[in-house]
Amino acid sequence: MVDPRMMTEPVTPDWTRQPSPARWLAGELRDHLWPWSRQGMQRRGASRLVQLFGFAFAVIVSACWVLAVRGELGPHGVIAWWTGWSAFEVALRLQAKPYVKEGPWWERRYRRASPMDMVCYVGFKNLLLGAALFFALKSQGFLGAA
Amino acid sequence: MPSLPDSLKRWMRLAFLSVAVALPATAPALAQTAYEAQLPAALDTAAALCEHVPCAEVVPGATHFSERKGQPRYVEAYVERNGHRELAGYVVLSTDVTDTPAYSGKPVVTLIGLDTRGRFIGVRILKHSEPILLLGIPEAALTAFNRQYLGKFIGDNIEIGHSRPDENIIGLDAISGATVTVIAQNQVMMAAGAAVGRQVGLLEATVRPPAQFLDPGRPLDWATMVSEGLVRRLAVRPEQVGLARAAEPFIELWFGDLNHPAIGRAVLGGDGWAALRQRLGEHDHALFILRTAGRESFKGSGFVRGGLYDRVQVRQGQDAFTFRDLDYLNLYGVRAAGAPAFSESGIFIVRSPAFSAAWPWKLVFLGNRVDRETGARTFANFDAEYWLPDDYLAGGRPAVVQPDAPWVRIWKTRAPQIALFSLLLVTTALVYASRDRLTRRASRKNPWPVNAFKYAAWITSIGFVGFGLLAQPSITQVLTWFHALLFQWTWSLFLSDPFIFLFWIFIIVTVFLWGRGLFCGWLCPFGSLSELIYKVAGAVGLKRIQFSLPKALHDRLKWVKYGVFLGLLAVSMFSMTLAEQLAEIEPFKTTFLVGLFNRSWPYTLFAAGLLGLSIFIERPFCKYLCPLGAALAMPSTFRWFGLRRKQECDRCKACGTGCGSLAIDADGRIDQRECLLCLDCMVMYTDDHACPPLVSERKRRTRAGVEMTPIGTDGYFIPIRPVPPDTPPAN
Ligand code: SF4
Ligand code: SF4
């Protein structure tokens, strides 16, 4: 039976069962920053090659931010890599963590993510993350010239 | 919804798709001349300015023009009479005087003509980058605005808004929807006029009482002078002049007052300062400049040719003071302990009673900025303020009234409208927050308790917000914000349009609380206009020909708007200008800002086509094309408070059939990205004469003669629980 109260069916990721609010909050933070999950990948049978590619991509994108700090990569380069990573992260999360939050952010309700849900989630999260990193770099005098 | 003959429906669908796809595609091709016009490469540097720009247009009748002269630069215009040249007026290029940015963040490059009595006699926009004035009417509006200056004196108090004769203020009519642009333009016109007027004696310089210095009598070292603000630093980074970022500044200057005995003695030593004093006249004022980094000379080479130092100048209020070779003395060393090493130095003398060290002044470094893409040079100046501290002036610093920033002036002049607009936003949010009470009072047969508020919101948003305040939010703002978030956040830019600023605060808050529906469904001027047309058409008997696309087709077409939004976002990364042109897919500017009949026909046809289509389909633009709707729909995925549903909604199709936004799927689930919060389904939710599970429960209770209890938040009658017989009666 479909639950019409949510756009997709509810799910309860294991880590959300933490009784302690502090641990749950830490889990939330980790969930936003770390797109991989062992169970999710295994359940969906992702190949080692895909996993390896994902880690390599993450390393390259992190390196891009480091290059930006060193002034060797301009803002457009960083944005291009960040967008590419975001597209990959959508695909990755749909495999590894295929859920999004439902309702108030301080509650623990989650539901299965459709591809569009995931695009919205990753797009929004990475925009905020990117803006925060850009702001930090700019305030330190990096990424000056467009 | 009544069904139409298939052939008619097909035809309408085809017409809809053609209008939707073809017209926006033709729009960007219609660029006008001054928008992002290509300026002559030598515009900023050529001595013979008038060989490159149409000076004769701004000083009518002039046949000869001098080379650029003065600082800021201007040109003299001459007419030929009886074989003699007579001075007919002056021409000034706005960017020679100021690089005041307009709404786009770039200056409106304007050529201004004055007659010999200091009246504006011609204005010509050479280039602007204002998205708001992008296409169609725009240049005409700006030209008409500029015509208001003709005949006015450069020293008049000219402001945007009403004239106030008792305060000696001449008001100019703004361009609706482009207030920021015209405020910037007014600053440019007045600054340019004043810059020429002061140099040619048409305006008298302000006379400021000379400073009375206080000498603390103790020797000053360099560090103390820096910390007390007696010497100041002016640094320009390479990226500010369009060069690659580097650790070393393009130029770093230190400067300070030399008339003040404490500073003079610290820099020149007692004897040196006494010698300098000997050489200064009553109204002369000396200052020193050191270059401590960079290779660029602050003296420049201009003084060799024309005896004028063209890299530095001093400004105080509206007055600019430039230096000629006689105003310069060598500075061989700085005595103050701890002074930095320097590679260029000099003493400059301001010779004017208009200058007073008691008031704040600025040292200005006049440079050029090179556009790295085009290689074009534009005028740019960099300044640092200097004001002797209280302890060094007898009686302390005089009171200085700083004029309000342009955005503050806008907020002040539009305060009543801002208050009304804020009231509208707050009221709408409060009404929506009380939706539970309203929907319970309403029923499918009598939806007025909800609709009265909604329709009032639509009418107000169309009339007051859209046509009155021209406050239609647009995707270009999302793109601008996105860029600002990543590149440079300028509060004053966003604050300069109070209505849009407040609207966006409302939008951001309500999107996270309830989703995009409160803005789109209740307050978006274009969306409201579109739905009102649909409703009125239905009410006047056109319901028979109104239809919605089949759900399956709708579910495919709804993605188009997301494609449009992401496409615009991607294009904006490469060219904001192109993105702004493509954003003409929004008919907002044509409908509200410029007016349906004031634009070239493709725009009018596109906007009118969409509004016309709204007679047949509910909100066709919102459903399938609107990039702003898409941009707001994406975060609506994570809205906090959704609408209510009950388990039976999965089989019941009552709400789904009535949902004009086609936001309810076959399983009764609401797509929060598409829902426009019309509340029709929420009225059903508690209507025991319309919601099938409630209807059957009502009937069952009526048959059984059981009391009707109120409907709970779960959407069911509150169950009647029989009290066990052995429970003691309540007191
Ligand atoms: S979808 Fe676009 S036009 Fe429609 S209501 Fe929303 S913002 Fe306005
Ligand atoms: S009927 Fe319900 S789901 Fe449809 S737009 Fe209105 S409020 Fe949203």
Tab-separated table of N, CA and C in Angstrom, chain B residues 60-191:
chain	number	residue	atom	x	y	z
B	60	PRO	N	25.683	70.795	-30.267
B	60	PRO	CA	25.197	71.008	-31.633
B	60	PRO	C	25.855	72.241	-32.263
B	61	GLY	N	26.261	72.081	-33.493
B	61	GLY	CA	26.848	73.203	-34.232
B	61	GLY	C	28.357	73.260	-34.135
B	62	ALA	N	28.937	72.557	-33.156
B	62	ALA	CA	30.393	72.628	-32.988
B	62	ALA	C	31.079	71.913	-34.144
B	63	THR	N	32.152	72.523	-34.626
B	63	THR	CA	32.846	71.928	-35.770
B	63	THR	C	34.279	71.535	-35.426
B	64	HIS	N	34.807	72.146	-34.390
B	64	HIS	CA	36.189	71.826	-34.019
B	64	HIS	C	36.239	71.452	-32.541
B	65	PHE	N	37.121	70.535	-32.260
B	65	PHE	CA	37.232	70.089	-30.865
B	65	PHE	C	38.697	70.039	-30.459
B	66	SER	N	38.957	70.460	-29.238
B	66	SER	CA	40.349	70.425	-28.757
B	66	SER	C	40.718	68.986	-28.399
B	67	GLU	N	41.981	68.818	-28.062
B	67	GLU	CA	42.363	67.524	-27.489
B	67	GLU	C	41.859	67.505	-26.056
B	68	ARG	N	41.913	66.315	-25.456
B	68	ARG	CA	41.508	66.249	-24.044
B	68	ARG	C	42.437	67.109	-23.211
B	69	LYS	N	41.900	67.808	-22.244
B	69	LYS	CA	42.744	68.602	-21.356
B	69	LYS	C	42.194	68.503	-19.935
B	70	GLY	N	42.969	69.052	-19.000
B	70	GLY	CA	42.498	69.119	-17.621
B	70	GLY	C	42.538	67.792	-16.901
B	71	GLN	N	42.141	67.856	-15.680
B	71	GLN	CA	42.090	66.654	-14.842
B	71	GLN	C	40.948	66.812	-13.869
B	72	PRO	N	39.862	66.085	-13.941
B	72	PRO	CA	39.484	65.116	-14.958
B	72	PRO	C	39.418	65.738	-16.364
B	73	ARG	N	39.584	64.896	-17.342
B	73	ARG	CA	39.743	65.385	-18.707
B	73	ARG	C	38.418	65.835	-19.323
B	74	TYR	N	38.519	66.836	-20.152
B	74	TYR	CA	37.360	67.306	-20.924
B	74	TYR	C	37.874	67.857	-22.247
B	75	VAL	N	36.946	68.233	-23.110
B	75	VAL	CA	37.308	68.713	-24.444
B	75	VAL	C	36.600	70.042	-24.657
B	76	GLU	N	37.283	70.990	-25.320
B	76	GLU	CA	36.604	72.248	-25.656
B	76	GLU	C	36.028	72.129	-27.063
B	77	ALA	N	34.811	72.644	-27.218
B	77	ALA	CA	34.159	72.561	-28.533
B	77	ALA	C	34.050	73.974	-29.110
B	78	TYR	N	34.328	74.091	-30.397
B	78	TYR	CA	34.342	75.420	-31.032
B	78	TYR	C	33.409	75.471	-32.229
B	79	VAL	N	32.882	76.663	-32.473
B	79	VAL	CA	32.178	76.892	-33.739
B	79	VAL	C	33.003	77.891	-34.547
B	80	GLU	N	32.813	77.846	-35.808
B	80	GLU	CA	33.548	78.753	-36.691
B	80	GLU	C	32.617	79.926	-37.021
B	81	ARG	N	33.010	81.154	-36.664
B	81	ARG	CA	32.187	82.319	-37.016
B	81	ARG	C	33.069	83.377	-37.645
B	82	ASN	N	32.701	83.787	-38.809
B	82	ASN	CA	33.468	84.815	-39.548
B	82	ASN	C	34.944	84.464	-39.590
B	83	GLY	N	35.220	83.223	-39.834
B	83	GLY	CA	36.621	82.811	-39.955
B	83	GLY	C	37.317	82.662	-38.613
B	84	HIS	N	36.599	82.921	-37.513
B	84	HIS	CA	37.216	82.774	-36.191
B	84	HIS	C	36.597	81.598	-35.451
B	85	ARG	N	37.422	80.970	-34.671
B	85	ARG	CA	36.868	79.908	-33.814
B	85	ARG	C	36.387	80.499	-32.518
B	86	GLU	N	35.181	80.158	-32.152
B	86	GLU	CA	34.634	80.642	-30.876
B	86	GLU	C	34.293	79.456	-29.998
B	87	LEU	N	34.574	79.600	-28.734
B	87	LEU	CA	34.258	78.518	-27.811
B	87	LEU	C	32.741	78.348	-27.726
B	88	ALA	N	32.280	77.139	-27.982
B	88	ALA	CA	30.821	76.903	-27.965
B	88	ALA	C	30.415	76.072	-26.767
B	89	GLY	N	31.356	75.395	-26.168
B	89	GLY	CA	30.990	74.574	-25.011
B	89	GLY	C	32.054	73.542	-24.703
B	90	TYR	N	31.651	72.554	-23.946
B	90	TYR	CA	32.599	71.529	-23.488
B	90	TYR	C	31.980	70.148	-23.665
B	91	VAL	N	32.852	69.180	-23.891
B	91	VAL	CA	32.394	67.796	-23.994
B	91	VAL	C	33.150	66.997	-22.941
B	92	VAL	N	32.443	66.157	-22.245
B	92	VAL	CA	33.133	65.315	-21.256
B	92	VAL	C	32.605	63.883	-21.365
B	93	LEU	N	33.552	62.976	-21.294
B	93	LEU	CA	33.194	61.560	-21.325
B	93	LEU	C	33.036	61.120	-19.871
B	94	SER	N	31.878	60.544	-19.542
B	94	SER	CA	31.586	60.268	-18.131
B	94	SER	C	32.682	59.454	-17.461
B	95	THR	N	33.236	58.482	-18.178
B	95	THR	CA	34.214	57.607	-17.535
B	95	THR	C	35.569	58.303	-17.330
B	96	ASP	N	35.729	59.518	-17.884
B	96	ASP	CA	36.929	60.292	-17.564
B	96	ASP	C	36.808	60.901	-16.178
B	97	VAL	N	35.581	60.967	-15.676
B	97	VAL	CA	35.360	61.624	-14.394
B	97	VAL	C	35.094	60.613	-13.289
B	98	THR	N	34.247	59.657	-13.579
B	98	THR	CA	33.857	58.715	-12.530
B	98	THR	C	33.529	57.357	-13.138
B	99	ASP	N	33.809	56.313	-12.383
B	99	ASP	CA	33.411	54.989	-12.877
B	99	ASP	C	32.234	54.463	-12.040
B	100	THR	N	31.394	55.363	-11.556
B	100	THR	CA	30.200	54.969	-10.782
B	100	THR	C	29.453	53.855	-11.506
B	101	PRO	N	29.314	52.703	-10.871
B	101	PRO	CA	28.615	51.618	-11.567
B	101	PRO	C	27.105	51.782	-11.473
B	102	ALA	N	26.414	51.355	-12.490
B	102	ALA	CA	24.953	51.345	-12.448
B	102	ALA	C	24.509	49.962	-11.970
B	103	TYR	N	23.270	49.562	-12.256
B	103	TYR	CA	22.735	48.318	-11.703
B	103	TYR	C	23.550	47.099	-12.094
B	104	SER	N	24.081	47.125	-13.327
B	104	SER	CA	24.816	45.969	-13.823
B	104	SER	C	26.183	45.835	-13.160
B	105	GLY	N	26.578	46.832	-12.391
B	105	GLY	CA	27.928	46.808	-11.819
B	105	GLY	C	28.922	47.468	-12.753
B	106	LYS	N	28.474	47.837	-13.960
B	106	LYS	CA	29.355	48.529	-14.905
B	106	LYS	C	28.818	49.939	-15.137
B	107	PRO	N	29.723	50.883	-15.510
B	107	PRO	CA	29.218	52.238	-15.719
B	107	PRO	C	28.416	52.360	-17.014
B	108	VAL	N	27.523	53.328	-17.039
B	108	VAL	CA	26.850	53.696	-18.292
B	108	VAL	C	27.755	54.744	-18.934
B	109	VAL	N	28.372	54.393	-20.054
B	109	VAL	CA	29.345	55.300	-20.662
B	109	VAL	C	28.584	56.378	-21.438
B	110	THR	N	28.738	57.617	-20.991
B	110	THR	CA	27.910	58.704	-21.516
B	110	THR	C	28.788	59.855	-21.994
B	111	LEU	N	28.399	60.434	-23.106
B	111	LEU	CA	29.078	61.617	-23.620
B	111	LEU	C	28.179	62.806	-23.309
B	112	ILE	N	28.763	63.804	-22.652
B	112	ILE	CA	27.934	64.904	-22.152
B	112	ILE	C	28.425	66.220	-22.735
B	113	GLY	N	27.495	67.040	-23.193
B	113	GLY	CA	27.857	68.349	-23.750
B	113	GLY	C	27.322	69.467	-22.869
B	114	LEU	N	28.173	70.512	-22.677
B	114	LEU	CA	27.772	71.677	-21.880
B	114	LEU	C	27.989	72.918	-22.723
B	115	ASP	N	27.161	73.951	-22.494
B	115	ASP	CA	27.460	75.199	-23.196
B	115	ASP	C	28.380	76.042	-22.326
B	116	THR	N	28.732	77.223	-22.808
B	116	THR	CA	29.738	78.017	-22.071
B	116	THR	C	29.169	78.610	-20.788
B	117	ARG	N	27.837	78.490	-20.621
B	117	ARG	CA	27.257	78.985	-19.362
B	117	ARG	C	27.012	77.851	-18.364
B	118	GLY	N	27.469	76.689	-18.748
B	118	GLY	CA	27.384	75.570	-17.808
B	118	GLY	C	26.044	74.858	-17.830
B	119	ARG	N	25.336	74.925	-18.952
B	119	ARG	CA	24.074	74.191	-19.029
B	119	ARG	C	24.273	72.950	-19.897
B	120	PHE	N	23.581	71.888	-19.511
B	120	PHE	CA	23.658	70.665	-20.322
B	120	PHE	C	22.973	70.936	-21.662
B	121	ILE	N	23.674	70.612	-22.754
B	121	ILE	CA	23.024	70.830	-24.053
B	121	ILE	C	22.986	69.549	-24.898
B	122	GLY	N	23.574	68.485	-24.409
B	122	GLY	CA	23.495	67.236	-25.177
B	122	GLY	C	23.975	66.065	-24.336
B	123	VAL	N	23.318	64.948	-24.480
B	123	VAL	CA	23.712	63.737	-23.755
B	123	VAL	C	23.581	62.565	-24.716
B	124	ARG	N	24.587	61.728	-24.773
B	124	ARG	CA	24.488	60.567	-25.660
B	124	ARG	C	25.071	59.349	-24.931
B	125	ILE	N	24.246	58.293	-24.818
B	125	ILE	CA	24.739	57.060	-24.192
B	125	ILE	C	25.569	56.313	-25.225
B	126	LEU	N	26.817	56.051	-24.904
B	126	LEU	CA	27.658	55.308	-25.851
B	126	LEU	C	27.551	53.810	-25.596
B	127	LYS	N	27.405	53.456	-24.326
B	127	LYS	CA	27.325	52.036	-24.010
B	127	LYS	C	26.717	51.867	-22.627
B	128	HIS	N	25.816	50.894	-22.505
B	128	HIS	CA	25.356	50.533	-21.170
B	128	HIS	C	25.274	49.012	-21.093
B	129	SER	N	25.244	48.490	-19.884
B	129	SER	CA	25.186	47.039	-19.705
B	129	SER	C	24.026	46.681	-18.798
B	130	GLU	N	23.017	47.557	-18.786
B	130	GLU	CA	21.917	47.363	-17.851
B	130	GLU	C	20.962	46.282	-18.331
B	131	PRO	N	20.881	45.167	-17.600
B	131	PRO	CA	19.972	44.111	-18.044
B	131	PRO	C	18.528	44.598	-18.094
B	132	ILE	N	18.218	45.511	-17.171
B	132	ILE	CA	16.835	45.980	-17.083
B	132	ILE	C	16.460	46.784	-18.324
B	133	LEU	N	17.475	47.353	-18.963
B	133	LEU	CA	17.211	48.156	-20.160
B	133	LEU	C	17.696	47.422	-21.396
B	134	LEU	N	17.521	46.140	-21.338
B	134	LEU	CA	18.189	45.322	-22.349
B	134	LEU	C	17.669	45.536	-23.758
B	135	LEU	N	16.396	45.340	-23.955
B	135	LEU	CA	15.890	45.287	-25.327
B	135	LEU	C	14.569	46.043	-25.452
B	136	GLY	N	14.127	46.225	-26.693
B	136	GLY	CA	12.838	46.849	-26.938
B	136	GLY	C	12.898	48.348	-26.738
B	137	ILE	N	12.157	48.849	-25.767
B	137	ILE	CA	12.060	50.284	-25.508
B	137	ILE	C	13.339	50.904	-24.930
B	138	PRO	N	14.147	50.140	-24.248
B	138	PRO	CA	15.088	50.652	-23.268
B	138	PRO	C	15.834	51.919	-23.626
B	139	GLU	N	16.502	51.933	-24.777
B	139	GLU	CA	17.330	53.103	-25.029
B	139	GLU	C	16.492	54.360	-25.098
B	140	ALA	N	15.307	54.198	-25.642
B	140	ALA	CA	14.421	55.352	-25.741
B	140	ALA	C	14.115	55.880	-24.344
B	141	ALA	N	13.926	54.961	-23.390
B	141	ALA	CA	13.603	55.386	-22.029
B	141	ALA	C	14.779	56.141	-21.414
B	142	LEU	N	15.961	55.616	-21.627
B	142	LEU	CA	17.144	56.252	-21.053
B	142	LEU	C	17.415	57.591	-21.754
B	143	THR	N	17.206	57.592	-23.060
B	143	THR	CA	17.408	58.831	-23.814
B	143	THR	C	16.413	59.882	-23.325
B	144	ALA	N	15.165	59.440	-23.126
B	144	ALA	CA	14.146	60.390	-22.654
B	144	ALA	C	14.519	60.894	-21.264
B	145	PHE	N	15.053	60.001	-20.450
B	145	PHE	CA	15.481	60.418	-19.114
B	145	PHE	C	16.568	61.493	-19.239
B	146	ASN	N	17.532	61.230	-20.099
B	146	ASN	CA	18.653	62.169	-20.238
B	146	ASN	C	18.218	63.519	-20.792
B	147	ARG	N	17.162	63.490	-21.589
B	147	ARG	CA	16.689	64.759	-22.167
B	147	ARG	C	16.249	65.731	-21.075
B	148	GLN	N	15.889	65.186	-19.926
B	148	GLN	CA	15.436	66.064	-18.841
B	148	GLN	C	16.544	66.996	-18.345
B	149	TYR	N	17.799	66.637	-18.634
B	149	TYR	CA	18.899	67.492	-18.174
B	149	TYR	C	19.086	68.723	-19.049
B	150	LEU	N	18.603	68.642	-20.286
B	150	LEU	CA	18.922	69.706	-21.229
B	150	LEU	C	18.404	71.043	-20.709
B	151	GLY	N	19.278	72.013	-20.736
B	151	GLY	CA	18.902	73.353	-20.278
B	151	GLY	C	19.138	73.562	-18.790
B	152	LYS	N	19.434	72.494	-18.060
B	152	LYS	CA	19.646	72.665	-16.614
B	152	LYS	C	21.124	72.977	-16.349
B	153	PHE	N	21.363	73.708	-15.286
B	153	PHE	CA	22.712	74.162	-14.954
B	153	PHE	C	23.450	73.084	-14.147
B	154	ILE	N	24.742	72.971	-14.391
B	154	ILE	CA	25.521	71.923	-13.729
B	154	ILE	C	25.578	72.083	-12.201
B	155	GLY	N	25.310	73.294	-11.736
B	155	GLY	CA	25.359	73.507	-10.288
B	155	GLY	C	23.995	73.355	-9.624
B	156	ASP	N	22.957	73.056	-10.419
B	156	ASP	CA	21.629	72.872	-9.822
B	156	ASP	C	21.617	71.642	-8.921
B	157	ASN	N	20.701	71.666	-7.949
B	157	ASN	CA	20.506	70.470	-7.114
B	157	ASN	C	19.504	69.581	-7.824
B	158	ILE	N	19.998	68.613	-8.562
B	158	ILE	CA	19.087	67.772	-9.338
B	158	ILE	C	19.015	66.398	-8.679
B	159	GLU	N	17.797	65.947	-8.444
B	159	GLU	CA	17.615	64.629	-7.817
B	159	GLU	C	16.531	63.872	-8.549
B	160	ILE	N	16.531	62.554	-8.353
B	160	ILE	CA	15.458	61.749	-8.929
B	160	ILE	C	14.260	61.846	-7.992
B	161	GLY	N	13.121	62.129	-8.544
B	161	GLY	CA	11.925	62.241	-7.706
B	161	GLY	C	11.258	63.583	-7.917
B	162	HIS	N	10.419	63.975	-6.937
B	162	HIS	CA	9.665	65.212	-7.100
B	162	HIS	C	10.560	66.430	-6.895
B	163	SER	N	10.209	67.513	-7.574
B	163	SER	CA	10.910	68.776	-7.329
B	163	SER	C	10.485	69.297	-5.962
B	164	ARG	N	11.423	69.926	-5.256
B	164	ARG	CA	11.068	70.539	-3.965
B	164	ARG	C	11.596	71.971	-3.999
B	165	PRO	N	10.797	72.879	-4.587
B	165	PRO	CA	11.283	74.246	-4.810
B	165	PRO	C	11.761	74.913	-3.527
B	166	ASP	N	11.073	74.651	-2.390
B	166	ASP	CA	11.494	75.307	-1.147
B	166	ASP	C	12.879	74.865	-0.708
B	167	GLU	N	13.290	73.670	-1.142
B	167	GLU	CA	14.648	73.213	-0.789
B	167	GLU	C	15.602	73.387	-1.966
B	168	ASN	N	15.113	74.057	-3.023
B	168	ASN	CA	15.952	74.295	-4.194
B	168	ASN	C	16.316	73.030	-4.946
B	169	ILE	N	15.459	72.044	-4.893
B	169	ILE	CA	15.797	70.770	-5.540
B	169	ILE	C	14.942	70.583	-6.789
B	170	ILE	N	15.628	70.269	-7.883
B	170	ILE	CA	14.914	70.014	-9.135
B	170	ILE	C	14.759	68.508	-9.279
B	171	GLY	N	13.528	68.048	-9.444
B	171	GLY	CA	13.282	66.606	-9.535
B	171	GLY	C	13.257	66.131	-10.979
B	172	LEU	N	13.730	64.925	-11.192
B	172	LEU	CA	13.652	64.314	-12.522
B	172	LEU	C	12.788	63.066	-12.422
B	173	ASP	N	12.035	62.785	-13.490
B	173	ASP	CA	11.231	61.553	-13.502
B	173	ASP	C	12.146	60.365	-13.711
B	174	ALA	N	11.967	59.347	-12.881
B	174	ALA	CA	12.786	58.134	-13.018
B	174	ALA	C	12.253	57.284	-14.161
B	175	ILE	N	12.989	56.256	-14.524
B	175	ILE	CA	12.447	55.268	-15.465
B	175	ILE	C	11.863	54.167	-14.595
B	176	SER	N	10.587	53.896	-14.778
B	176	SER	CA	9.956	52.871	-13.953
B	176	SER	C	10.736	51.569	-14.063
B	177	GLY	N	11.068	51.006	-12.930
B	177	GLY	CA	11.754	49.713	-12.928
B	177	GLY	C	13.259	49.829	-13.101
B	178	ALA	N	13.756	51.040	-13.277
B	178	ALA	CA	15.207	51.163	-13.453
B	178	ALA	C	15.720	52.285	-12.566
B	179	THR	N	15.190	52.345	-11.355
B	179	THR	CA	15.539	53.423	-10.435
B	179	THR	C	17.033	53.480	-10.165
B	180	VAL	N	17.617	52.300	-9.970
B	180	VAL	CA	19.038	52.277	-9.637
B	180	VAL	C	19.851	52.855	-10.785
B	181	THR	N	19.481	52.477	-11.989
B	181	THR	CA	20.212	52.960	-13.161
B	181	THR	C	20.155	54.479	-13.226
B	182	VAL	N	18.967	55.050	-13.016
B	182	VAL	CA	18.886	56.495	-13.182
B	182	VAL	C	19.512	57.245	-12.006
B	183	ILE	N	19.506	56.642	-10.839
B	183	ILE	CA	20.187	57.302	-9.714
B	183	ILE	C	21.683	57.350	-9.998
B	184	ALA	N	22.212	56.238	-10.499
B	184	ALA	CA	23.634	56.215	-10.858
B	184	ALA	C	23.896	57.218	-11.973
B	185	GLN	N	22.983	57.277	-12.947
B	185	GLN	CA	23.170	58.185	-14.079
B	185	GLN	C	23.162	59.634	-13.612
B	186	ASN	N	22.307	59.920	-12.633
B	186	ASN	CA	22.255	61.290	-12.125
B	186	ASN	C	23.575	61.661	-11.445
B	187	GLN	N	24.107	60.714	-10.686
B	187	GLN	CA	25.406	60.981	-10.039
B	187	GLN	C	26.471	61.264	-11.084
B	188	VAL	N	26.444	60.466	-12.153
B	188	VAL	CA	27.445	60.609	-13.202
B	188	VAL	C	27.305	61.973	-13.884
B	189	MET	N	26.073	62.343	-14.219
B	189	MET	CA	25.848	63.615	-14.913
B	189	MET	C	26.323	64.783	-14.051
B	190	MET	N	25.938	64.762	-12.776
B	190	MET	CA	26.278	65.878	-11.908
B	190	MET	C	27.782	65.929	-11.644
B	191	ALA	N	28.399	64.747	-11.471
B	191	ALA	CA	29.847	64.722	-11.211
B	191	ALA	C	30.594	65.209	-12.440
